[in-house]
Each structure stands twice: as C-alpha cells, then as structure tokens.
Amino acid sequence: MQHDLRLRAAARAIYDNVHPAADSVPFSFDEAERFKTVEYRQAVGAAQDARSVLAAQHDQLTLAAIL
C-alpha cells in the first residue's frame, strides 16, 4: 500500500487507535504491514470504507454524527 500514502496513513491511524501500543497485538503498524496480519488487513479495510464514505458527493457528516 506504499503507493497510496494517504490511505496508508489512514490505516495507520485506525490501527494505532484500535490497537494501542500496550494492547494485545504483538506488532507495530509497520510490522503488521510487513506480515499482513489480520489486524492490519482490518485497518486497511476500515480506511478504504472511510475513504468511500468521505468521498461520497453531496453528503456531509456532522460532528454529532461522528461522535
């Protein structure tokens, strides 16, 4: 995913928020990416879903909807 740096950054943010450093996952984001772990693939899927939602035309999320 190194060709899409924005998607990678979104996946990293999701991964880091869902799996904090002291959590149960034994890998950092970079290691999870290298080993293609389930957690990494889930973070990428979530980032792709988020990109689809955020790219939808004529739709605007309000802050209340996000919280």
CHARMM-style PDB file with segment names, atoms N, HN, CA, C and O in Angstrom:
ATOM      1  N   MET     1       0.824  -1.188   0.000  1.00  0.00      PROA
ATOM      2  CA  MET     1       0.000   0.000   0.000  1.00  0.00      PROA
ATOM      3  C   MET     1       0.869   1.253   0.000  1.00  0.00      PROA
ATOM      4  O   MET     1       0.360   2.354   0.209  1.00  0.00      PROA
ATOM      5  N   GLN     2       2.108   1.110  -0.220  1.00  0.00      PROA
ATOM      6  HN  GLN     2       2.521   0.216  -0.390  1.00  0.00      PROA
ATOM      7  CA  GLN     2       3.004   2.262  -0.181  1.00  0.00      PROA
ATOM      8  C   GLN     2       2.768   3.231  -1.338  1.00  0.00      PROA
ATOM      9  O   GLN     2       3.277   4.351  -1.313  1.00  0.00      PROA
ATOM     10  N   HSD     3       2.005   2.819  -2.351  1.00  0.00      PROA
ATOM     11  HN  HSD     3       1.591   1.909  -2.371  1.00  0.00      PROA
ATOM     12  CA  HSD     3       1.704   3.708  -3.472  1.00  0.00      PROA
ATOM     13  C   HSD     3       0.604   4.703  -3.122  1.00  0.00      PROA
ATOM     14  O   HSD     3       0.475   5.727  -3.793  1.00  0.00      PROA
ATOM     15  N   ASP     4      -0.196   4.430  -2.088  1.00  0.00      PROA
ATOM     16  HN  ASP     4      -0.092   3.598  -1.543  1.00  0.00      PROA
ATOM     17  CA  ASP     4      -1.258   5.345  -1.662  1.00  0.00      PROA
ATOM     18  C   ASP     4      -0.959   5.788  -0.228  1.00  0.00      PROA
ATOM     19  O   ASP     4      -1.415   5.174   0.737  1.00  0.00      PROA
ATOM     20  N   LEU     5      -0.197   6.849  -0.116  1.00  0.00      PROA
ATOM     21  HN  LEU     5       0.173   7.348  -0.900  1.00  0.00      PROA
ATOM     22  CA  LEU     5       0.281   7.287   1.193  1.00  0.00      PROA
ATOM     23  C   LEU     5      -0.845   7.792   2.093  1.00  0.00      PROA
ATOM     24  O   LEU     5      -0.774   7.629   3.311  1.00  0.00      PROA
ATOM     25  N   ARG     6      -1.868   8.393   1.524  1.00  0.00      PROA
ATOM     26  HN  ARG     6      -1.925   8.526   0.534  1.00  0.00      PROA
ATOM     27  CA  ARG     6      -2.988   8.872   2.346  1.00  0.00      PROA
ATOM     28  C   ARG     6      -3.791   7.714   2.914  1.00  0.00      PROA
ATOM     29  O   ARG     6      -4.204   7.748   4.073  1.00  0.00      PROA
ATOM     30  N   LEU     7      -4.012   6.685   2.095  1.00  0.00      PROA
ATOM     31  HN  LEU     7      -3.676   6.658   1.153  1.00  0.00      PROA
ATOM     32  CA  LEU     7      -4.729   5.511   2.582  1.00  0.00      PROA
ATOM     33  C   LEU     7      -3.902   4.786   3.647  1.00  0.00      PROA
ATOM     34  O   LEU     7      -4.447   4.302   4.639  1.00  0.00      PROA
ATOM     35  N   ARG     8      -2.597   4.715   3.439  1.00  0.00      PROA
ATOM     36  HN  ARG     8      -2.154   5.108   2.633  1.00  0.00      PROA
ATOM     37  CA  ARG     8      -1.713   4.077   4.421  1.00  0.00      PROA
ATOM     38  C   ARG     8      -1.744   4.852   5.742  1.00  0.00      PROA
ATOM     39  O   ARG     8      -1.784   4.251   6.815  1.00  0.00      PROA
ATOM     40  N   ALA     9      -1.724   6.179   5.662  1.00  0.00      PROA
ATOM     41  HN  ALA     9      -1.691   6.668   4.790  1.00  0.00      PROA
ATOM     42  CA  ALA     9      -1.770   6.997   6.876  1.00  0.00      PROA
ATOM     43  C   ALA     9      -3.099   6.807   7.610  1.00  0.00      PROA
ATOM     44  O   ALA     9      -3.136   6.767   8.840  1.00  0.00      PROA
ATOM     45  N   ALA    10      -4.178   6.691   6.855  1.00  0.00      PROA
ATOM     46  HN  ALA    10      -4.148   6.723   5.856  1.00  0.00      PROA
ATOM     47  CA  ALA    10      -5.481   6.445   7.485  1.00  0.00      PROA
ATOM     48  C   ALA    10      -5.505   5.076   8.145  1.00  0.00      PROA
ATOM     49  O   ALA    10      -6.017   4.934   9.256  1.00  0.00      PROA
ATOM     50  N   ALA    11      -4.960   4.070   7.480  1.00  0.00      PROA
ATOM     51  HN  ALA    11      -4.544   4.185   6.578  1.00  0.00      PROA
ATOM     52  CA  ALA    11      -4.910   2.719   8.048  1.00  0.00      PROA
ATOM     53  C   ALA    11      -4.059   2.705   9.311  1.00  0.00      PROA
ATOM     54  O   ALA    11      -4.406   2.037  10.285  1.00  0.00      PROA
ATOM     55  N   ARG    12      -2.948   3.439   9.301  1.00  0.00      PROA
ATOM     56  HN  ARG    12      -2.666   3.982   8.510  1.00  0.00      PROA
ATOM     57  CA  ARG    12      -2.091   3.520  10.487  1.00  0.00      PROA
ATOM     58  C   ARG    12      -2.838   4.179  11.651  1.00  0.00      PROA
ATOM     59  O   ARG    12      -2.753   3.716  12.789  1.00  0.00      PROA
ATOM     60  N   ALA    13      -3.564   5.253  11.366  1.00  0.00      PROA
ATOM     61  HN  ALA    13      -3.633   5.630  10.442  1.00  0.00      PROA
ATOM     62  CA  ALA    13      -4.326   5.934  12.420  1.00  0.00      PROA
ATOM     63  C   ALA    13      -5.386   5.014  13.006  1.00  0.00      PROA
ATOM     64  O   ALA    13      -5.574   4.976  14.222  1.00  0.00      PROA
ATOM     65  N   ILE    14      -6.072   4.279  12.157  1.00  0.00      PROA
ATOM     66  HN  ILE    14      -5.919   4.309  11.169  1.00  0.00      PROA
ATOM     67  CA  ILE    14      -7.084   3.331  12.631  1.00  0.00      PROA
ATOM     68  C   ILE    14      -6.427   2.235  13.449  1.00  0.00      PROA
ATOM     69  O   ILE    14      -6.892   1.914  14.543  1.00  0.00      PROA
ATOM     70  N   TYR    15      -5.359   1.664  12.935  1.00  0.00      PROA
ATOM     71  HN  TYR    15      -4.982   1.925  12.046  1.00  0.00      PROA
ATOM     72  CA  TYR    15      -4.649   0.582  13.631  1.00  0.00      PROA
ATOM     73  C   TYR    15      -4.166   1.058  15.001  1.00  0.00      PROA
ATOM     74  O   TYR    15      -4.364   0.373  16.004  1.00  0.00      PROA
ATOM     75  N   ASP    16      -3.537   2.224  15.040  1.00  0.00      PROA
ATOM     76  HN  ASP    16      -3.376   2.781  14.225  1.00  0.00      PROA
ATOM     77  CA  ASP    16      -2.982   2.733  16.297  1.00  0.00      PROA
ATOM     78  C   ASP    16      -4.070   3.077  17.321  1.00  0.00      PROA
ATOM     79  O   ASP    16      -3.845   2.969  18.527  1.00  0.00      PROA
ATOM     80  N   ASN    17      -5.241   3.488  16.843  1.00  0.00      PROA
ATOM     81  HN  ASN    17      -5.424   3.576  15.863  1.00  0.00      PROA
ATOM     82  CA  ASN    17      -6.330   3.805  17.761  1.00  0.00      PROA
ATOM     83  C   ASN    17      -7.040   2.558  18.257  1.00  0.00      PROA
ATOM     84  O   ASN    17      -7.487   2.515  19.403  1.00  0.00      PROA
ATOM     85  N   VAL    18      -7.147   1.559  17.421  1.00  0.00      PROA
ATOM     86  HN  VAL    18      -6.784   1.594  16.490  1.00  0.00      PROA
ATOM     87  CA  VAL    18      -7.830   0.320  17.814  1.00  0.00      PROA
ATOM     88  C   VAL    18      -6.893  -0.573  18.620  1.00  0.00      PROA
ATOM     89  O   VAL    18      -7.330  -1.288  19.521  1.00  0.00      PROA
ATOM     90  N   HSD    19      -5.613  -0.528  18.294  1.00  0.00      PROA
ATOM     91  HN  HSD    19      -5.258   0.053  17.561  1.00  0.00      PROA
ATOM     92  CA  HSD    19      -4.620  -1.377  18.957  1.00  0.00      PROA
ATOM     93  C   HSD    19      -3.497  -0.515  19.541  1.00  0.00      PROA
ATOM     94  O   HSD    19      -2.426  -0.414  18.941  1.00  0.00      PROA
ATOM     95  N   PRO    20      -3.726   0.106  20.701  1.00  0.00      PROA
ATOM     96  CA  PRO    20      -2.668   0.914  21.313  1.00  0.00      PROA
ATOM     97  C   PRO    20      -1.406   0.081  21.576  1.00  0.00      PROA
ATOM     98  O   PRO    20      -1.459  -1.149  21.618  1.00  0.00      PROA
ATOM     99  N   ALA    21      -0.307   0.751  21.748  1.00  0.00      PROA
ATOM    100  HN  ALA    21      -0.265   1.750  21.714  1.00  0.00      PROA
ATOM    101  CA  ALA    21       0.988   0.073  21.891  1.00  0.00      PROA
ATOM    102  C   ALA    21       1.001  -0.981  22.997  1.00  0.00      PROA
ATOM    103  O   ALA    21       1.651  -2.016  22.852  1.00  0.00      PROA
ATOM    104  N   ALA    22       0.309  -0.737  24.074  1.00  0.00      PROA
ATOM    105  HN  ALA    22      -0.219   0.104  24.191  1.00  0.00      PROA
ATOM    106  CA  ALA    22       0.325  -1.676  25.199  1.00  0.00      PROA
ATOM    107  C   ALA    22      -0.798  -2.703  25.107  1.00  0.00      PROA
ATOM    108  O   ALA    22      -1.049  -3.436  26.063  1.00  0.00      PROA
ATOM    109  N   ASP    23      -1.471  -2.759  23.965  1.00  0.00      PROA
ATOM    110  HN  ASP    23      -1.267  -2.164  23.188  1.00  0.00      PROA
ATOM    111  CA  ASP    23      -2.616  -3.664  23.807  1.00  0.00      PROA
ATOM    112  C   ASP    23      -2.137  -5.078  23.482  1.00  0.00      PROA
ATOM    113  O   ASP    23      -0.952  -5.393  23.589  1.00  0.00      PROA
ATOM    114  N   SER    24      -3.071  -5.902  23.090  1.00  0.00      PROA
ATOM    115  HN  SER    24      -4.034  -5.646  23.002  1.00  0.00      PROA
ATOM    116  CA  SER    24      -2.793  -7.326  22.912  1.00  0.00      PROA
ATOM    117  C   SER    24      -2.099  -7.679  21.601  1.00  0.00      PROA
ATOM    118  O   SER    24      -1.652  -8.815  21.446  1.00  0.00      PROA
ATOM    119  N   VAL    25      -1.994  -6.761  20.662  1.00  0.00      PROA
ATOM    120  HN  VAL    25      -2.357  -5.837  20.788  1.00  0.00      PROA
ATOM    121  CA  VAL    25      -1.324  -7.100  19.404  1.00  0.00      PROA
ATOM    122  C   VAL    25       0.184  -7.003  19.582  1.00  0.00      PROA
ATOM    123  O   VAL    25       0.682  -6.032  20.152  1.00  0.00      PROA
ATOM    124  N   PRO    26       0.906  -7.997  19.101  1.00  0.00      PROA
ATOM    125  CA  PRO    26       2.354  -8.024  19.319  1.00  0.00      PROA
ATOM    126  C   PRO    26       3.156  -7.212  18.304  1.00  0.00      PROA
ATOM    127  O   PRO    26       4.381  -7.152  18.411  1.00  0.00      PROA
ATOM    128  N   PHE    27       2.500  -6.582  17.319  1.00  0.00      PROA
ATOM    129  HN  PHE    27       1.505  -6.631  17.232  1.00  0.00      PROA
ATOM    130  CA  PHE    27       3.225  -5.925  16.244  1.00  0.00      PROA
ATOM    131  C   PHE    27       2.920  -4.438  16.166  1.00  0.00      PROA
ATOM    132  O   PHE    27       1.796  -4.007  16.421  1.00  0.00      PROA
ATOM    133  N   SER    28       3.923  -3.671  15.816  1.00  0.00      PROA
ATOM    134  HN  SER    28       4.836  -4.021  15.610  1.00  0.00      PROA
ATOM    135  CA  SER    28       3.700  -2.273  15.460  1.00  0.00      PROA
ATOM    136  C   SER    28       2.997  -2.251  14.104  1.00  0.00      PROA
ATOM    137  O   SER    28       2.885  -3.285  13.445  1.00  0.00      PROA
ATOM    138  N   PHE    29       2.527  -1.088  13.690  1.00  0.00      PROA
ATOM    139  HN  PHE    29       2.617  -0.248  14.225  1.00  0.00      PROA
ATOM    140  CA  PHE    29       1.852  -1.000  12.390  1.00  0.00      PROA
ATOM    141  C   PHE    29       2.783  -1.454  11.268  1.00  0.00      PROA
ATOM    142  O   PHE    29       2.369  -2.208  10.387  1.00  0.00      PROA
ATOM    143  N   ASP    30       4.033  -1.002  11.292  1.00  0.00      PROA
ATOM    144  HN  ASP    30       4.369  -0.389  12.007  1.00  0.00      PROA
ATOM    145  CA  ASP    30       4.971  -1.364  10.227  1.00  0.00      PROA
ATOM    146  C   ASP    30       5.200  -2.871  10.162  1.00  0.00      PROA
ATOM    147  O   ASP    30       5.275  -3.445   9.075  1.00  0.00      PROA
ATOM    148  N   GLU    31       5.310  -3.506  11.317  1.00  0.00      PROA
ATOM    149  HN  GLU    31       5.249  -3.040  12.199  1.00  0.00      PROA
ATOM    150  CA  GLU    31       5.482  -4.960  11.341  1.00  0.00      PROA
ATOM    151  C   GLU    31       4.211  -5.668  10.873  1.00  0.00      PROA
ATOM    152  O   GLU    31       4.269  -6.640  10.119  1.00  0.00      PROA
ATOM    153  N   ALA    32       3.073  -5.170  11.327  1.00  0.00      PROA
ATOM    154  HN  ALA    32       3.025  -4.381  11.939  1.00  0.00      PROA
ATOM    155  CA  ALA    32       1.800  -5.759  10.907  1.00  0.00      PROA
ATOM    156  C   ALA    32       1.630  -5.640   9.393  1.00  0.00      PROA
ATOM    157  O   ALA    32       1.118  -6.553   8.746  1.00  0.00      PROA
ATOM    158  N   GLU    33       2.062  -4.513   8.834  1.00  0.00      PROA
ATOM    159  HN  GLU    33       2.479  -3.771   9.360  1.00  0.00      PROA
ATOM    160  CA  GLU    33       2.001  -4.328   7.387  1.00  0.00      PROA
ATOM    161  C   GLU    33       2.907  -5.327   6.682  1.00  0.00      PROA
ATOM    162  O   GLU    33       2.511  -5.935   5.687  1.00  0.00      PROA
ATOM    163  N   ARG    34       4.097  -5.493   7.185  1.00  0.00      PROA
ATOM    164  HN  ARG    34       4.418  -4.999   7.992  1.00  0.00      PROA
ATOM    165  CA  ARG    34       5.047  -6.412   6.572  1.00  0.00      PROA
ATOM    166  C   ARG    34       4.542  -7.851   6.605  1.00  0.00      PROA
ATOM    167  O   ARG    34       4.696  -8.589   5.633  1.00  0.00      PROA
ATOM    168  N   PHE    35       3.936  -8.249   7.728  1.00  0.00      PROA
ATOM    169  HN  PHE    35       3.811  -7.648   8.518  1.00  0.00      PROA
ATOM    170  CA  PHE    35       3.455  -9.619   7.885  1.00  0.00      PROA
ATOM    171  C   PHE    35       2.016  -9.800   7.417  1.00  0.00      PROA
ATOM    172  O   PHE    35       1.498 -10.917   7.423  1.00  0.00      PROA
ATOM    173  N   LYS    36       1.366  -8.710   7.011  1.00  0.00      PROA
ATOM    174  HN  LYS    36       1.786  -7.802   7.006  1.00  0.00      PROA
ATOM    175  CA  LYS    36      -0.027  -8.758   6.536  1.00  0.00      PROA
ATOM    176  C   LYS    36      -0.946  -9.432   7.549  1.00  0.00      PROA
ATOM    177  O   LYS    36      -1.702 -10.342   7.207  1.00  0.00      PROA
ATOM    178  N   THR    37      -0.875  -8.976   8.800  1.00  0.00      PROA
ATOM    179  HN  THR    37      -0.261  -8.237   9.078  1.00  0.00      PROA
ATOM    180  CA  THR    37      -1.672  -9.581   9.862  1.00  0.00      PROA
ATOM    181  C   THR    37      -3.160  -9.274   9.662  1.00  0.00      PROA
ATOM    182  O   THR    37      -3.532  -8.379   8.902  1.00  0.00      PROA
ATOM    183  N   VAL    38      -3.987 -10.031  10.356  1.00  0.00      PROA
ATOM    184  HN  VAL    38      -3.685 -10.758  10.973  1.00  0.00      PROA
ATOM    185  CA  VAL    38      -5.432  -9.812  10.305  1.00  0.00      PROA
ATOM    186  C   VAL    38      -5.757  -8.390  10.749  1.00  0.00      PROA
ATOM    187  O   VAL    38      -6.584  -7.719  10.131  1.00  0.00      PROA
ATOM    188  N   GLU    39      -5.114  -7.931  11.812  1.00  0.00      PROA
ATOM    189  HN  GLU    39      -4.443  -8.476  12.314  1.00  0.00      PROA
ATOM    190  CA  GLU    39      -5.365  -6.586  12.322  1.00  0.00      PROA
ATOM    191  C   GLU    39      -5.006  -5.528  11.284  1.00  0.00      PROA
ATOM    192  O   GLU    39      -5.720  -4.538  11.133  1.00  0.00      PROA
ATOM    193  N   TYR    40      -3.916  -5.732  10.578  1.00  0.00      PROA
ATOM    194  HN  TYR    40      -3.335  -6.537  10.701  1.00  0.00      PROA
ATOM    195  CA  TYR    40      -3.502  -4.809   9.520  1.00  0.00      PROA
ATOM    196  C   TYR    40      -4.539  -4.790   8.405  1.00  0.00      PROA
ATOM    197  O   TYR    40      -4.947  -3.720   7.953  1.00  0.00      PROA
ATOM    198  N   ARG    41      -4.961  -5.958   7.964  1.00  0.00      PROA
ATOM    199  HN  ARG    41      -4.629  -6.827   8.331  1.00  0.00      PROA
ATOM    200  CA  ARG    41      -5.937  -6.037   6.884  1.00  0.00      PROA
ATOM    201  C   ARG    41      -7.265  -5.403   7.296  1.00  0.00      PROA
ATOM    202  O   ARG    41      -7.940  -4.782   6.474  1.00  0.00      PROA
ATOM    203  N   GLN    42      -7.636  -5.557   8.557  1.00  0.00      PROA
ATOM    204  HN  GLN    42      -7.088  -6.062   9.224  1.00  0.00      PROA
ATOM    205  CA  GLN    42      -8.864  -4.922   9.047  1.00  0.00      PROA
ATOM    206  C   GLN    42      -8.722  -3.398   9.040  1.00  0.00      PROA
ATOM    207  O   GLN    42      -9.660  -2.690   8.674  1.00  0.00      PROA
ATOM    208  N   ALA    43      -7.565  -2.899   9.438  1.00  0.00      PROA
ATOM    209  HN  ALA    43      -6.803  -3.475   9.735  1.00  0.00      PROA
ATOM    210  CA  ALA    43      -7.331  -1.451   9.442  1.00  0.00      PROA
ATOM    211  C   ALA    43      -7.376  -0.897   8.019  1.00  0.00      PROA
ATOM    212  O   ALA    43      -7.927   0.180   7.792  1.00  0.00      PROA
ATOM    213  N   VAL    44      -6.806  -1.619   7.068  1.00  0.00      PROA
ATOM    214  HN  VAL    44      -6.358  -2.494   7.252  1.00  0.00      PROA
ATOM    215  CA  VAL    44      -6.836  -1.188   5.667  1.00  0.00      PROA
ATOM    216  C   VAL    44      -8.272  -1.185   5.156  1.00  0.00      PROA
ATOM    217  O   VAL    44      -8.687  -0.248   4.475  1.00  0.00      PROA
ATOM    218  N   GLY    45      -9.026  -2.221   5.480  1.00  0.00      PROA
ATOM    219  HN  GLY    45      -8.689  -2.982   6.033  1.00  0.00      PROA
ATOM    220  CA  GLY    45     -10.429  -2.266   5.071  1.00  0.00      PROA
ATOM    221  C   GLY    45     -11.227  -1.118   5.652  1.00  0.00      PROA
ATOM    222  O   GLY    45     -12.059  -0.525   4.965  1.00  0.00      PROA
ATOM    223  N   ALA    46     -10.979  -0.801   6.916  1.00  0.00      PROA
ATOM    224  HN  ALA    46     -10.303  -1.283   7.474  1.00  0.00      PROA
ATOM    225  CA  ALA    46     -11.672   0.321   7.555  1.00  0.00      PROA
ATOM    226  C   ALA    46     -11.283   1.635   6.886  1.00  0.00      PROA
ATOM    227  O   ALA    46     -12.136   2.501   6.689  1.00  0.00      PROA
ATOM    228  N   ALA    47     -10.018   1.794   6.535  1.00  0.00      PROA
ATOM    229  HN  ALA    47      -9.325   1.090   6.695  1.00  0.00      PROA
ATOM    230  CA  ALA    47      -9.569   3.014   5.860  1.00  0.00      PROA
ATOM    231  C   ALA    47     -10.207   3.133   4.478  1.00  0.00      PROA
ATOM    232  O   ALA    47     -10.592   4.226   4.064  1.00  0.00      PROA
ATOM    233  N   GLN    48     -10.320   2.016   3.765  1.00  0.00      PROA
ATOM    234  HN  GLN    48     -10.008   1.127   4.101  1.00  0.00      PROA
ATOM    235  CA  GLN    48     -10.971   2.038   2.457  1.00  0.00      PROA
ATOM    236  C   GLN    48     -12.454   2.388   2.591  1.00  0.00      PROA
ATOM    237  O   GLN    48     -12.987   3.161   1.796  1.00  0.00      PROA
ATOM    238  N   ASP    49     -13.111   1.821   3.592  1.00  0.00      PROA
ATOM    239  HN  ASP    49     -12.678   1.193   4.239  1.00  0.00      PROA
ATOM    240  CA  ASP    49     -14.515   2.146   3.827  1.00  0.00      PROA
ATOM    241  C   ASP    49     -14.680   3.623   4.162  1.00  0.00      PROA
ATOM    242  O   ASP    49     -15.587   4.287   3.660  1.00  0.00      PROA
ATOM    243  N   ALA    50     -13.793   4.131   5.019  1.00  0.00      PROA
ATOM    244  HN  ALA    50     -13.056   3.592   5.427  1.00  0.00      PROA
ATOM    245  CA  ALA    50     -13.858   5.545   5.402  1.00  0.00      PROA
ATOM    246  C   ALA    50     -13.638   6.436   4.186  1.00  0.00      PROA
ATOM    247  O   ALA    50     -14.322   7.447   4.024  1.00  0.00      PROA
ATOM    248  N   ARG    51     -12.701   6.071   3.342  1.00  0.00      PROA
ATOM    249  HN  ARG    51     -12.146   5.250   3.473  1.00  0.00      PROA
ATOM    250  CA  ARG    51     -12.445   6.868   2.135  1.00  0.00      PROA
ATOM    251  C   ARG    51     -13.685   6.907   1.247  1.00  0.00      PROA
ATOM    252  O   ARG    51     -14.018   7.952   0.689  1.00  0.00      PROA
ATOM    253  N   SER    52     -14.367   5.775   1.116  1.00  0.00      PROA
ATOM    254  HN  SER    52     -14.097   4.925   1.569  1.00  0.00      PROA
ATOM    255  CA  SER    52     -15.584   5.732   0.301  1.00  0.00      PROA
ATOM    256  C   SER    52     -16.664   6.648   0.863  1.00  0.00      PROA
ATOM    257  O   SER    52     -17.323   7.380   0.123  1.00  0.00      PROA
ATOM    258  N   VAL    53     -16.835   6.598   2.167  1.00  0.00      PROA
ATOM    259  HN  VAL    53     -16.300   6.004   2.768  1.00  0.00      PROA
ATOM    260  CA  VAL    53     -17.852   7.431   2.806  1.00  0.00      PROA
ATOM    261  C   VAL    53     -17.494   8.908   2.662  1.00  0.00      PROA
ATOM    262  O   VAL    53     -18.350   9.729   2.332  1.00  0.00      PROA
ATOM    263  N   LEU    54     -16.250   9.238   2.906  1.00  0.00      PROA
ATOM    264  HN  LEU    54     -15.554   8.571   3.174  1.00  0.00      PROA
ATOM    265  CA  LEU    54     -15.833  10.639   2.862  1.00  0.00      PROA
ATOM    266  C   LEU    54     -15.798  11.197   1.445  1.00  0.00      PROA
ATOM    267  O   LEU    54     -15.882  12.410   1.257  1.00  0.00      PROA
ATOM    268  N   ALA    55     -15.676  10.335   0.456  1.00  0.00      PROA
ATOM    269  HN  ALA    55     -15.608   9.349   0.609  1.00  0.00      PROA
ATOM    270  CA  ALA    55     -15.620  10.782  -0.928  1.00  0.00      PROA
ATOM    271  C   ALA    55     -17.000  10.892  -1.564  1.00  0.00      PROA
ATOM    272  O   ALA    55     -17.121  11.401  -2.679  1.00  0.00      PROA
ATOM    273  N   ALA    56     -18.040  10.426  -0.880  1.00  0.00      PROA
ATOM    274  HN  ALA    56     -17.941  10.013   0.025  1.00  0.00      PROA
ATOM    275  CA  ALA    56     -19.391  10.469  -1.434  1.00  0.00      PROA
ATOM    276  C   ALA    56     -19.791  11.918  -1.708  1.00  0.00      PROA
ATOM    277  O   ALA    56     -19.632  12.790  -0.854  1.00  0.00      PROA
ATOM    278  N   GLN    57     -20.302  12.155  -2.885  1.00  0.00      PROA
ATOM    279  HN  GLN    57     -20.432  11.446  -3.579  1.00  0.00      PROA
ATOM    280  CA  GLN    57     -20.701  13.510  -3.270  1.00  0.00      PROA
ATOM    281  C   GLN    57     -22.018  13.894  -2.619  1.00  0.00      PROA
ATOM    282  O   GLN    57     -22.891  13.049  -2.414  1.00  0.00      PROA
ATOM    283  N   HSD    58     -22.153  15.152  -2.301  1.00  0.00      PROA
ATOM    284  HN  HSD    58     -21.445  15.838  -2.467  1.00  0.00      PROA
ATOM    285  CA  HSD    58     -23.379  15.738  -1.771  1.00  0.00      PROA
ATOM    286  C   HSD    58     -23.733  15.216  -0.384  1.00  0.00      PROA
ATOM    287  O   HSD    58     -24.847  15.445   0.086  1.00  0.00      PROA
ATOM    288  N   ASP    59     -22.840  14.540   0.265  1.00  0.00      PROA
ATOM    289  HN  ASP    59     -21.935  14.354  -0.117  1.00  0.00      PROA
ATOM    290  CA  ASP    59     -23.068  14.080   1.621  1.00  0.00      PROA
ATOM    291  C   ASP    59     -22.115  14.827   2.542  1.00  0.00      PROA
ATOM    292  O   ASP    59     -20.947  15.024   2.209  1.00  0.00      PROA
ATOM    293  N   GLN    60     -22.607  15.234   3.678  1.00  0.00      PROA
ATOM    294  HN  GLN    60     -23.556  15.074   3.948  1.00  0.00      PROA
ATOM    295  CA  GLN    60     -21.760  15.917   4.641  1.00  0.00      PROA
ATOM    296  C   GLN    60     -22.046  15.346   6.016  1.00  0.00      PROA
ATOM    297  O   GLN    60     -23.189  15.342   6.474  1.00  0.00      PROA
ATOM    298  N   LEU    61     -21.008  14.867   6.665  1.00  0.00      PROA
ATOM    299  HN  LEU    61     -20.080  14.870   6.293  1.00  0.00      PROA
ATOM    300  CA  LEU    61     -21.151  14.350   8.014  1.00  0.00      PROA
ATOM    301  C   LEU    61     -21.082  15.505   8.997  1.00  0.00      PROA
ATOM    302  O   LEU    61     -20.252  16.402   8.852  1.00  0.00      PROA
ATOM    303  N   THR    62     -21.942  15.485   9.983  1.00  0.00      PROA
ATOM    304  HN  THR    62     -22.617  14.756  10.101  1.00  0.00      PROA
ATOM    305  CA  THR    62     -21.864  16.496  11.027  1.00  0.00      PROA
ATOM    306  C   THR    62     -21.042  15.924  12.171  1.00  0.00      PROA
ATOM    307  O   THR    62     -20.892  14.708  12.294  1.00  0.00      PROA
ATOM    308  N   LEU    63     -20.527  16.786  12.984  1.00  0.00      PROA
ATOM    309  HN  LEU    63     -20.649  17.773  12.884  1.00  0.00      PROA
ATOM    310  CA  LEU    63     -19.713  16.336  14.110  1.00  0.00      PROA
ATOM    311  C   LEU    63     -20.512  15.425  15.030  1.00  0.00      PROA
ATOM    312  O   LEU    63     -19.974  14.445  15.546  1.00  0.00      PROA
ATOM    313  N   ALA    64     -21.770  15.729  15.242  1.00  0.00      PROA
ATOM    314  HN  ALA    64     -22.207  16.525  14.823  1.00  0.00      PROA
ATOM    315  CA  ALA    64     -22.612  14.904  16.105  1.00  0.00      PROA
ATOM    316  C   ALA    64     -22.761  13.492  15.555  1.00  0.00      PROA
ATOM    317  O   ALA    64     -22.835  12.534  16.324  1.00  0.00      PROA
ATOM    318  N   ALA    65     -22.805  13.353  14.244  1.00  0.00      PROA
ATOM    319  HN  ALA    65     -22.744  14.132  13.619  1.00  0.00      PROA
ATOM    320  CA  ALA    65     -22.937  12.031  13.627  1.00  0.00      PROA
ATOM    321  C   ALA    65     -21.680  11.209  13.823  1.00  0.00      PROA
ATOM    322  O   ALA    65     -21.748   9.984  13.931  1.00  0.00      PROA
ATOM    323  N   ILE    66     -20.550  11.859  13.869  1.00  0.00      PROA
ATOM    324  HN  ILE    66     -20.495  12.854  13.782  1.00  0.00      PROA
ATOM    325  CA  ILE    66     -19.286  11.157  14.048  1.00  0.00      PROA
ATOM    326  C   ILE    66     -19.129  10.693  15.485  1.00  0.00      PROA
ATOM    327  O   ILE    66     -18.627   9.595  15.729  1.00  0.00      PROA
ATOM    328  N   LEU    67     -19.548  11.509  16.436  1.00  0.00      PROA
ATOM    329  HN  LEU    67     -19.956  12.400  16.237  1.00  0.00      PROA
ATOM    330  CA  LEU    67     -19.405  11.171  17.834  1.00  0.00      PROA
ATOM    331  C   LEU    67     -20.467  10.199  18.218  1.00  0.00      PROA
ATOM    332  OT1 LEU    67     -20.529   9.777  19.373  1.00  0.00      PROA
TER     333      LEU     67
END
